[in-house]
PDB file of C-alpha atoms in Angstrom:
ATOM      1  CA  UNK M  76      98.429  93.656  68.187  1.00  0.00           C
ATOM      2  CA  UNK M  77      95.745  91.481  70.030  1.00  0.00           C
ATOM      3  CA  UNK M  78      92.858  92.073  68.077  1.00  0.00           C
ATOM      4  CA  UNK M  79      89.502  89.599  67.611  1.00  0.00           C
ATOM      5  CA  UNK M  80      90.403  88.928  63.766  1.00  0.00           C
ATOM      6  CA  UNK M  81      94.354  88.072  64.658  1.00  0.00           C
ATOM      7  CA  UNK M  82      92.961  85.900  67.334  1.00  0.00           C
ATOM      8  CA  UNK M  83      90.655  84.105  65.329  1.00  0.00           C
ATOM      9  CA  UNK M  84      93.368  83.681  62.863  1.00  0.00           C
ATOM     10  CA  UNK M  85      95.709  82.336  65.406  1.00  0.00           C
ATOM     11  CA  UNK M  86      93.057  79.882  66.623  1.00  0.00           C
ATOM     12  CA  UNK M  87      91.768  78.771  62.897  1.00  0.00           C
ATOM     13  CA  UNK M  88      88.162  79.591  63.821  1.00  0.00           C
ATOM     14  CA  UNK M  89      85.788  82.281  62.136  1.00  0.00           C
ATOM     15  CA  UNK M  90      86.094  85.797  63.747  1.00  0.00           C
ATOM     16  CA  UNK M  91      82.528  85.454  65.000  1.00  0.00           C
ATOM     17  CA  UNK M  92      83.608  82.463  67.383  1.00  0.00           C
ATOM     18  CA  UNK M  93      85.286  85.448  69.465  1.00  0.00           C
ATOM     19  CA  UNK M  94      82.377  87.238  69.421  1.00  0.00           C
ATOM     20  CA  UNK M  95      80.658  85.097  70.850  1.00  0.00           C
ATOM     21  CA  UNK M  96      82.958  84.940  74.062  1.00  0.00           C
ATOM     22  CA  UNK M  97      84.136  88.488  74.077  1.00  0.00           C
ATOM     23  CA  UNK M  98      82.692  91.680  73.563  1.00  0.00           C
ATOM     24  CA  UNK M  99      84.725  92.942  70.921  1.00  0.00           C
ATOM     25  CA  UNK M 100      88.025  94.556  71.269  1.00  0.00           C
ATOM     26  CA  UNK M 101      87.584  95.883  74.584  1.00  0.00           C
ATOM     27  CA  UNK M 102      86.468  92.487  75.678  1.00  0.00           C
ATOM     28  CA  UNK M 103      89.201  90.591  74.227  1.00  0.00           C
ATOM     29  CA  UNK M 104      91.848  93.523  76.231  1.00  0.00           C
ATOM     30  CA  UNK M 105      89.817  92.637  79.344  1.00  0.00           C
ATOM     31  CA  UNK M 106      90.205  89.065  78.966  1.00  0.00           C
ATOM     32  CA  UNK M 107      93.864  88.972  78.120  1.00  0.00           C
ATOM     33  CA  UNK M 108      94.395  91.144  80.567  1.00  0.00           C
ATOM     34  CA  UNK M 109      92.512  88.701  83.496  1.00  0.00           C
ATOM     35  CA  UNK M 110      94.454  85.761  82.252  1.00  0.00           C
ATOM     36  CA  UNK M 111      97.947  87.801  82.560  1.00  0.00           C
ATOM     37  CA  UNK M 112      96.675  88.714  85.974  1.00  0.00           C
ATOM     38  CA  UNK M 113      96.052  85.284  87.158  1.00  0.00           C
ATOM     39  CA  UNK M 114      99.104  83.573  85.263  1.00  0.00           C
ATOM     40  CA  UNK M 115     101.398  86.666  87.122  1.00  0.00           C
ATOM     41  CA  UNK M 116      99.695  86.007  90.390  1.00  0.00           C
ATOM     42  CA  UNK M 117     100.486  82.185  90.425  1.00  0.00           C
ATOM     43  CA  UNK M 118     104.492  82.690  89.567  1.00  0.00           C
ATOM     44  CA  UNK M 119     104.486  85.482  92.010  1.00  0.00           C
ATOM     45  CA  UNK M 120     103.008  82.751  94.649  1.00  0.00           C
ATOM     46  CA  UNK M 121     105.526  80.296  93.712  1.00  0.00           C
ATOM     47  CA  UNK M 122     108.360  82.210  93.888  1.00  0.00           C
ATOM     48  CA  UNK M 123     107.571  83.529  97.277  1.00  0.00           C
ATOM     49  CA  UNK M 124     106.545  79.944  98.907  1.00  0.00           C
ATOM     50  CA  UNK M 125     108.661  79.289 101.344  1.00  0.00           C
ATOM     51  CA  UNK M 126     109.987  82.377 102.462  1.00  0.00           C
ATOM     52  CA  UNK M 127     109.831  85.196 104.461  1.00  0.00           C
ATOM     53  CA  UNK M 128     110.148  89.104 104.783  1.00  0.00           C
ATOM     54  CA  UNK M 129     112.543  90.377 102.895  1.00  0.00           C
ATOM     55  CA  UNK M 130     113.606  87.587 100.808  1.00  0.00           C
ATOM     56  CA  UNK M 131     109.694  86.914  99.689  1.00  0.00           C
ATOM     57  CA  UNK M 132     109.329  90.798  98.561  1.00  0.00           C
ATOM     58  CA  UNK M 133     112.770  90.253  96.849  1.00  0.00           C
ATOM     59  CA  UNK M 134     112.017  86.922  95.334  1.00  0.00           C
ATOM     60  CA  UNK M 135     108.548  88.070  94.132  1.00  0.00           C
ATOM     61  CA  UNK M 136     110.108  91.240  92.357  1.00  0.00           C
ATOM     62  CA  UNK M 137     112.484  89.104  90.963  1.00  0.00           C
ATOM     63  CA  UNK M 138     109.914  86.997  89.535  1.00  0.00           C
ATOM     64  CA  UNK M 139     107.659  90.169  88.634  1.00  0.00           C
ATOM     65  CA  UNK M 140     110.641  91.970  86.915  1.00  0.00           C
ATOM     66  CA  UNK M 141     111.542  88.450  84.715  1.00  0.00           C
ATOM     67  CA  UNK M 142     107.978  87.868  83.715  1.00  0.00           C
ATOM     68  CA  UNK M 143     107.429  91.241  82.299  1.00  0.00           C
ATOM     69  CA  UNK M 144     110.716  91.225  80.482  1.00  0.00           C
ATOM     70  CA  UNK M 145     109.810  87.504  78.782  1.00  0.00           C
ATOM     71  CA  UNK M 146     106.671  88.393  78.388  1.00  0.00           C
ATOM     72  CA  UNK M 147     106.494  91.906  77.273  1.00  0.00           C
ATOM     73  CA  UNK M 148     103.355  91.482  75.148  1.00  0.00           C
ATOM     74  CA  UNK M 149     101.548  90.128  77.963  1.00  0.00           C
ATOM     75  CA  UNK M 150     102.378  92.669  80.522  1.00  0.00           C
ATOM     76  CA  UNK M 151     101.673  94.980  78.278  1.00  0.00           C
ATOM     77  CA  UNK M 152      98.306  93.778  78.467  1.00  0.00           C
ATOM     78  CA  UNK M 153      97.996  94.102  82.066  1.00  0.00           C
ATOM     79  CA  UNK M 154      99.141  97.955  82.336  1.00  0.00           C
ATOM     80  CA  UNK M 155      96.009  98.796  80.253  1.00  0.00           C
ATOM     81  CA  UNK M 156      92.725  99.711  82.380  1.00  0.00           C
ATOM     82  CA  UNK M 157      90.193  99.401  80.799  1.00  0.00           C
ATOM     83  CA  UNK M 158      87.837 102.721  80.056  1.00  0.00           C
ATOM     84  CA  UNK M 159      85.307 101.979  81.382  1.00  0.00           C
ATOM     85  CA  UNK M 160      86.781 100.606  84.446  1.00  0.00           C
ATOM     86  CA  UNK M 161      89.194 103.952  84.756  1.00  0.00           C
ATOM     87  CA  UNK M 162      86.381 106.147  84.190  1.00  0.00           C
ATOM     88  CA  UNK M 163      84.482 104.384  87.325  1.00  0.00           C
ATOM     89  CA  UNK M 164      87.174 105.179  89.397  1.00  0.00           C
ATOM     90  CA  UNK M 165      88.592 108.801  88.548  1.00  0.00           C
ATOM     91  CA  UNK M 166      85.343 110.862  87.090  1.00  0.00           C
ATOM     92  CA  UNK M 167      83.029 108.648  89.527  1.00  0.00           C
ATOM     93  CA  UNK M 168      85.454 108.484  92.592  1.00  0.00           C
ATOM     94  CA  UNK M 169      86.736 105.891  94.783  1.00  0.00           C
ATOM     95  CA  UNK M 170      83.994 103.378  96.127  1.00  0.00           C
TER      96      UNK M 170
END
């Protein structure tokens, strides 16, 4: 339950602090969601250094499977489009 308030909570600063880096909820989604992005990305880079064909697509689902499992919150985050962004695509079409 990643919401601005629970954030500001966790980070012992006014809710208005988030505010003024996120726009609201939706914001704060987006930016979770980025940083889960990038954070997946790198482990899925280090676990396929080094290798080659099939043993870098099995390595990186390896890696993909265990972070969503220890993370579930997080990947969580990163299954959710955002509205705005899903609209774009499937009322607007595919640019």
């Amino acid at each position: 339950a990643v919401t601005p308030l629970s954030v500001s909570e966790r980070l012992r600063v006014r809710p208005s602090a988030i505010y003024a880096h996120v726009d609201g909820l939706e914001g704060l989604r987006y930016a979770l969601a980025t940083h889960v992005a990038w954070e997946l990305a790198a482990r899925l880079r280090d676990a396929r250094d080094g290798r080659r064909g099939v043993a870098a697509l099995e390595a990186i689902a390896r890696a993909y499977r265990t972070y969503a499992r220890k993370h579930p919150g997080a990947y969580r985050a990163l299954l959710r489009p955002r509205r705005e962004s899903a609209e774009r695509h499937f009322v607007g079409g595919f640019n």
